[in-house]
Each structure stands twice: as structure tokens, then as C-alpha cells.
Short mmCIF file of C-alpha atoms in Angstrom, two decimals:
data_model
loop_
_atom_site.label_atom_id
_atom_site.label_comp_id
_atom_site.label_asym_id
_atom_site.label_seq_id
_atom_site.Cartn_x
_atom_site.Cartn_y
_atom_site.Cartn_z
CA UNK E 16 -5.49 -154.35 -59.97
CA UNK E 17 -5.89 -150.49 -60.12
CA UNK E 18 -4.33 -150.28 -63.17
CA UNK E 19 -1.62 -147.95 -61.83
CA UNK E 20 2.02 -149.57 -61.86
CA UNK E 21 4.91 -148.54 -59.82
CA UNK E 22 8.51 -149.78 -59.90
CA UNK E 23 10.56 -150.94 -57.98
CA UNK E 24 8.57 -152.69 -55.31
CA UNK E 25 11.14 -152.81 -53.03
CA UNK E 26 14.21 -150.42 -52.88
CA UNK E 27 17.18 -150.61 -50.24
CA UNK E 28 20.12 -148.37 -50.33
CA UNK E 29 22.25 -146.39 -48.01
CA UNK E 30 22.18 -142.80 -46.37
CA UNK E 31 23.32 -140.23 -48.84
CA UNK E 32 22.33 -141.99 -51.89
CA UNK E 33 19.73 -140.82 -54.55
CA UNK E 34 17.23 -143.09 -56.03
CA UNK E 35 14.23 -142.88 -58.75
CA UNK E 36 10.70 -144.31 -58.38
CA UNK E 37 8.56 -144.75 -61.36
CA UNK E 38 4.81 -144.63 -61.89
CA UNK E 39 2.83 -145.34 -64.63
CA UNK E 40 -0.86 -144.02 -64.55
CA UNK E 41 -4.02 -145.88 -65.65
CA UNK E 42 -4.70 -145.45 -69.41
CA UNK E 43 -6.39 -142.29 -69.83
CA UNK E 44 -5.62 -140.60 -66.52
CA UNK E 45 -4.02 -137.28 -66.73
CA UNK E 46 -3.06 -136.59 -63.22
CA UNK E 47 -0.24 -138.42 -60.90
CA UNK E 48 -0.13 -137.89 -57.26
CA UNK E 49 2.64 -138.83 -54.96
CA UNK E 50 2.14 -139.99 -51.45
CA UNK E 51 4.79 -140.93 -48.48
CA UNK E 52 3.38 -143.38 -46.06
CA UNK E 53 5.35 -144.11 -42.99
CA UNK E 54 4.15 -145.74 -39.66
CA UNK E 55 4.01 -142.63 -37.40
CA UNK E 56 2.79 -140.03 -40.35
CA UNK E 57 0.18 -141.75 -42.38
CA UNK E 58 -0.56 -140.99 -45.86
CA UNK E 59 1.48 -137.52 -46.54
CA UNK E 60 0.78 -136.01 -49.79
CA UNK E 61 3.86 -134.79 -51.73
CA UNK E 62 3.07 -133.62 -55.04
CA UNK E 63 0.52 -133.66 -58.02
CA UNK E 64 1.16 -133.38 -61.89
CA UNK E 65 -1.64 -132.83 -64.27
CA UNK E 66 -0.87 -133.53 -68.02
CA UNK E 67 2.79 -132.63 -67.29
CA UNK E 68 2.31 -129.69 -65.27
CA UNK E 69 2.75 -129.36 -61.47
CA UNK E 70 -0.59 -128.85 -60.11
CA UNK E 71 -0.38 -128.79 -56.29
CA UNK E 72 2.23 -129.22 -54.03
CA UNK E 73 2.15 -130.58 -50.33
CA UNK E 74 5.24 -131.39 -47.57
CA UNK E 75 7.70 -132.38 -50.22
CA UNK E 76 11.38 -131.70 -49.13
CA UNK E 77 13.86 -129.91 -51.34
CA UNK E 78 15.87 -132.99 -51.66
CA UNK E 79 12.66 -134.44 -53.52
CA UNK E 80 11.67 -133.79 -56.67
CA UNK E 81 9.32 -135.08 -59.49
CA UNK E 82 8.17 -134.85 -63.03
CA UNK E 83 5.55 -136.05 -65.55
CA UNK E 84 6.92 -136.98 -68.97
CA UNK E 85 4.78 -136.61 -72.21
CA UNK E 86 3.51 -140.14 -71.93
CA UNK E 87 2.27 -139.33 -68.61
CA UNK E 88 4.62 -141.38 -66.48
CA UNK E 89 5.98 -139.95 -63.47
CA UNK E 90 9.18 -140.12 -61.61
CA UNK E 91 9.85 -139.04 -58.01
CA UNK E 92 13.80 -138.48 -57.38
CA UNK E 93 14.82 -138.81 -53.58
CA UNK E 94 18.50 -137.67 -53.01
CA UNK E 95 20.71 -137.11 -50.43
CA UNK E 96 18.68 -139.95 -48.71
CA UNK E 97 18.31 -140.01 -44.78
CA UNK E 98 17.17 -142.84 -42.65
CA UNK E 99 13.79 -141.30 -42.20
CA UNK E 100 12.87 -141.31 -45.49
CA UNK E 101 12.52 -144.99 -45.33
CA UNK E 102 8.86 -145.56 -46.25
CA UNK E 103 6.23 -146.65 -48.50
CA UNK E 104 5.78 -144.50 -51.53
CA UNK E 105 2.50 -144.35 -53.46
CA UNK E 106 1.66 -143.11 -56.51
CA UNK E 107 -1.89 -142.57 -57.55
CA UNK E 108 -3.69 -141.60 -60.86
CA UNK E 109 -7.06 -139.91 -61.73
CA UNK E 110 -8.70 -138.48 -64.82
CA UNK E 111 -9.34 -135.17 -63.53
CA UNK E 112 -6.96 -132.23 -62.31
CA UNK E 113 -8.53 -131.68 -59.14
CA UNK E 114 -11.37 -132.61 -56.96
CA UNK E 115 -14.36 -135.28 -57.61
CA UNK E 116 -12.46 -137.64 -59.37
CA UNK E 117 -11.61 -141.01 -57.64
CA UNK E 118 -8.00 -141.72 -57.17
CA UNK E 119 -6.37 -145.08 -57.92
CA UNK E 120 -3.42 -146.01 -56.24
CA UNK E 121 -0.37 -148.30 -57.15
CA UNK E 122 0.95 -151.05 -55.21
CA UNK E 123 3.73 -148.95 -53.67
CA UNK E 124 7.57 -148.86 -53.64
CA UNK E 125 8.82 -149.76 -50.20
CA UNK E 126 12.26 -147.46 -49.65
CA UNK E 127 14.52 -148.57 -46.89
CA UNK E 128 17.67 -146.58 -46.19
CA UNK E 129 20.26 -148.24 -44.01
CA UNK Q 246 -4.57 -126.76 -44.83
CA UNK Q 247 -7.72 -129.03 -43.94
CA UNK Q 248 -7.30 -131.18 -40.92
CA UNK Q 249 -8.84 -134.44 -40.85
CA UNK Q 250 -9.29 -136.51 -37.70
CA UNK Q 251 -10.48 -139.98 -37.20
CA UNK Q 252 -10.17 -142.86 -34.37
CA UNK Q 253 -7.11 -144.64 -34.52
CA UNK Q 254 -8.57 -148.06 -34.01
CA UNK Q 255 -11.83 -149.88 -33.78
CA UNK Q 256 -12.81 -153.49 -32.87
CA UNK Q 257 -15.96 -155.47 -33.92
CA UNK Q 258 -17.37 -158.72 -34.49
CA UNK Q 259 -18.72 -160.32 -37.91
CA UNK Q 260 -22.14 -159.44 -38.63
CA UNK Q 261 -22.10 -156.04 -36.66
CA UNK Q 262 -22.62 -152.72 -38.25
CA UNK Q 263 -19.49 -150.77 -37.76
CA UNK Q 264 -19.54 -146.75 -38.19
CA UNK Q 265 -16.21 -144.62 -38.45
CA UNK Q 266 -16.33 -140.93 -38.27
CA UNK Q 267 -13.81 -138.23 -39.58
CA UNK Q 268 -13.89 -134.65 -38.56
CA UNK Q 269 -12.70 -132.08 -41.14
CA UNK Q 270 -12.48 -128.52 -41.24
CA UNK Q 271 -10.92 -125.89 -43.76
CA UNK Q 272 -12.06 -128.39 -46.65
CA UNK Q 273 -12.74 -127.16 -50.08
CA UNK Q 274 -16.53 -126.13 -50.48
CA UNK Q 275 -16.87 -127.80 -53.93
CA UNK Q 276 -15.31 -131.11 -53.47
CA UNK Q 277 -16.22 -134.57 -52.38
CA UNK Q 278 -15.15 -136.58 -49.37
CA UNK Q 279 -13.89 -139.67 -50.05
CA UNK Q 280 -13.27 -142.97 -48.11
CA UNK Q 281 -10.66 -145.65 -48.94
CA UNK Q 282 -9.68 -148.86 -47.54
CA UNK Q 283 -5.96 -150.44 -47.31
CA UNK Q 284 -4.91 -153.78 -46.54
CA UNK Q 285 -1.34 -154.49 -45.41
CA UNK Q 286 1.38 -153.92 -48.12
CA UNK Q 287 -1.19 -152.65 -50.58
CA UNK Q 288 -2.16 -149.36 -51.90
CA UNK Q 289 -5.52 -147.61 -50.64
CA UNK Q 290 -8.77 -148.43 -52.75
CA UNK Q 291 -11.75 -146.33 -52.99
CA UNK Q 292 -15.08 -147.36 -51.14
CA UNK Q 293 -17.18 -144.42 -51.22
CA UNK Q 294 -17.30 -140.71 -51.93
CA UNK Q 295 -20.07 -138.31 -51.43
CA UNK Q 296 -20.70 -134.30 -51.09
CA UNK Q 297 -23.77 -133.95 -48.80
CA UNK Q 298 -26.49 -136.30 -47.01
CA UNK Q 299 -26.27 -140.04 -47.50
CA UNK Q 300 -24.69 -141.95 -50.60
CA UNK Q 301 -24.73 -145.75 -50.57
CA UNK Q 302 -23.42 -148.33 -52.82
CA UNK Q 303 -22.90 -151.89 -52.72
CA UNK Q 304 -20.32 -152.01 -49.85
CA UNK Q 305 -20.99 -149.03 -47.49
CA UNK Q 306 -22.88 -146.18 -46.91
CA UNK Q 307 -21.57 -142.40 -46.13
CA UNK Q 308 -23.24 -139.97 -44.11
CA UNK Q 309 -22.44 -136.11 -44.47
CA UNK Q 310 -24.32 -133.67 -42.21
CA UNK Q 311 -25.06 -130.19 -43.87
CA UNK Q 312 -22.29 -128.39 -42.42
CA UNK Q 313 -19.79 -131.24 -43.87
CA UNK Q 314 -17.43 -130.56 -40.95
CA UNK Q 315 -17.63 -134.59 -40.48
CA UNK Q 316 -18.52 -137.70 -42.46
CA UNK Q 317 -19.54 -141.17 -41.20
CA UNK Q 318 -18.54 -144.23 -43.09
CA UNK Q 319 -20.83 -147.30 -42.23
CA UNK Q 320 -20.17 -150.65 -42.99
CA UNK Q 321 -23.09 -153.16 -42.77
CA UNK Q 322 -22.64 -156.61 -41.57
CA UNK Q 323 -19.00 -156.77 -41.47
CA UNK Q 324 -16.79 -159.92 -41.95
CA UNK Q 325 -13.37 -161.04 -41.48
CA UNK Q 326 -12.31 -159.75 -44.69
CA UNK Q 327 -13.12 -156.13 -43.63
CA UNK Q 328 -10.11 -155.88 -41.26
CA UNK Q 329 -8.29 -153.14 -42.81
CA UNK Q 330 -7.26 -149.63 -42.33
CA UNK Q 331 -9.69 -146.88 -43.34
CA UNK Q 332 -9.11 -143.28 -44.37
CA UNK Q 333 -10.83 -140.35 -44.97
CA UNK Q 334 -9.88 -137.85 -47.36
CA UNK Q 335 -10.74 -134.27 -48.36
CA UNK Q 336 -9.28 -131.48 -50.18
CA UNK Q 337 -7.98 -128.55 -48.56
CA UNK Q 338 -9.92 -125.06 -49.31
CA UNK Q 339 -8.20 -122.97 -51.46
CA UNK Q 340 -5.17 -125.09 -52.11
CA UNK Q 341 -6.79 -128.18 -53.32
CA UNK Q 342 -4.35 -130.37 -51.36
CA UNK Q 343 -5.58 -133.82 -50.59
CA UNK Q 344 -5.46 -134.66 -47.17
CA UNK Q 345 -5.83 -137.85 -45.61
CA UNK Q 346 -6.73 -138.70 -42.00
CA UNK Q 347 -4.35 -140.73 -39.93
CA UNK Q 348 -6.35 -143.89 -40.63
CA UNK Q 349 -8.62 -146.12 -38.40
CA UNK Q 350 -7.60 -149.39 -38.01
CA UNK Q 351 -10.55 -151.86 -38.01
CA UNK Q 352 -10.43 -155.16 -36.59
CA UNK Q 353 -13.34 -157.58 -37.01
CA UNK Q 354 -13.28 -160.70 -34.73
CA UNK Q 355 -15.07 -163.86 -35.45
#
């Protein structure tokens, strides 16, 4: 158990819909990272927040957005869903804002878009 | 952005040493290179990280040459439970975006 929690574990929805994925980082960790993992793309970095502020942005679509709240939990919002958005979405947390520190990954949310 | 490249798959047998090499360019000069292990339907789990030369912990060794353009994860005496996907990760120079390799699927045979 990494100490990072993600909800829900599974999510099945239809194209065009909007969903919200939630992540609670390990106690004491200030950074939250979101990743998308699909079979043909591996682990793709989406976005990072550090202590409530956006720190780094990767290949995140405009239909996706995220935020980190004062209690440090984070939410990833996916809208106008397409079939290709079906994937595993992982959240990771770390102590520091960049570099060096190890990232701890949650168990993931499996999103299926029908 | 950094680009990391690693073999797609490897096969080994119990008790053998396995070496997985990742090549990475345009990585941050001041950050560590990290390796993760992932089992099906689980999040990646930290194995080892290093900056240069050799690092060893209770499960693996990591070799990084002086130019830091590659790194080699060494798993001594693998067992069936080491069957997993192994990822290298580096930060892109300048942007500090974490970049993972596509992963190496290691299968350990009895």
C-alpha cells in the first residue's frame, strides 16, 4: 500500500459524458501527478500540482482539467469523453515539487468509455 | 522533451541475472534516473534511483555511465515473482516533465 488513494476504482461511462477522478496523496506529500496509461502509449504524464499550484504540464488534452485543493487532494476532470480516453489513470504523489524525490503511485482508476 | 527507449520484452529463467538498459537523451542534468516495477492492475512501484555510477539496494543495482545517456537496471537471481513490467523514468531537461519509457515486460520462466 503506497498510501495514495484513488476513487473510483472503476468507471464505465458513455461518449460525450464528463467524469471526475479523485486522488488523495500520502500524508505530508505536497505534489500530485496525474498519468494516463493505455496499452499502446505506456505511461503518459498529464499534469502536476505542487501545494495547490500547477507545476508542470504534459500531454493533457484541452478537454481534461485538474486542480489541487487546500487539503492537497486532487481531482482530474475529463469531459466530452471519447472512446480513445479509455485507459488507466494513475495519480502519484511526492514530497518535493520537482526532481529527486520518489513518486508513490495510487492503485489507479480504470475508465471505460462505451 | 526527453526521450527514453527500452526493450519491449525480455525473457529469463529463475536464478539468472537480468539487465535491462534504458537510453535517455535531453534529460535534466540535475535529477536522478528512477526505475519502477509494475504488476498488472497495480500502480508502478519504486525500485531504485541514481545519479551517476552505481547504486545498489536490497533488490537491484543501477548502473549509470558518466554521460548519463543510458542506465542499466540489474536484477540479481530473478524469481517468478519478478515477472512484471519495468519502467525507467527521467525528467526532461528544462521543463522537468517526468518521462517514462514504454516499459520492458520481463517474463521469468521456471
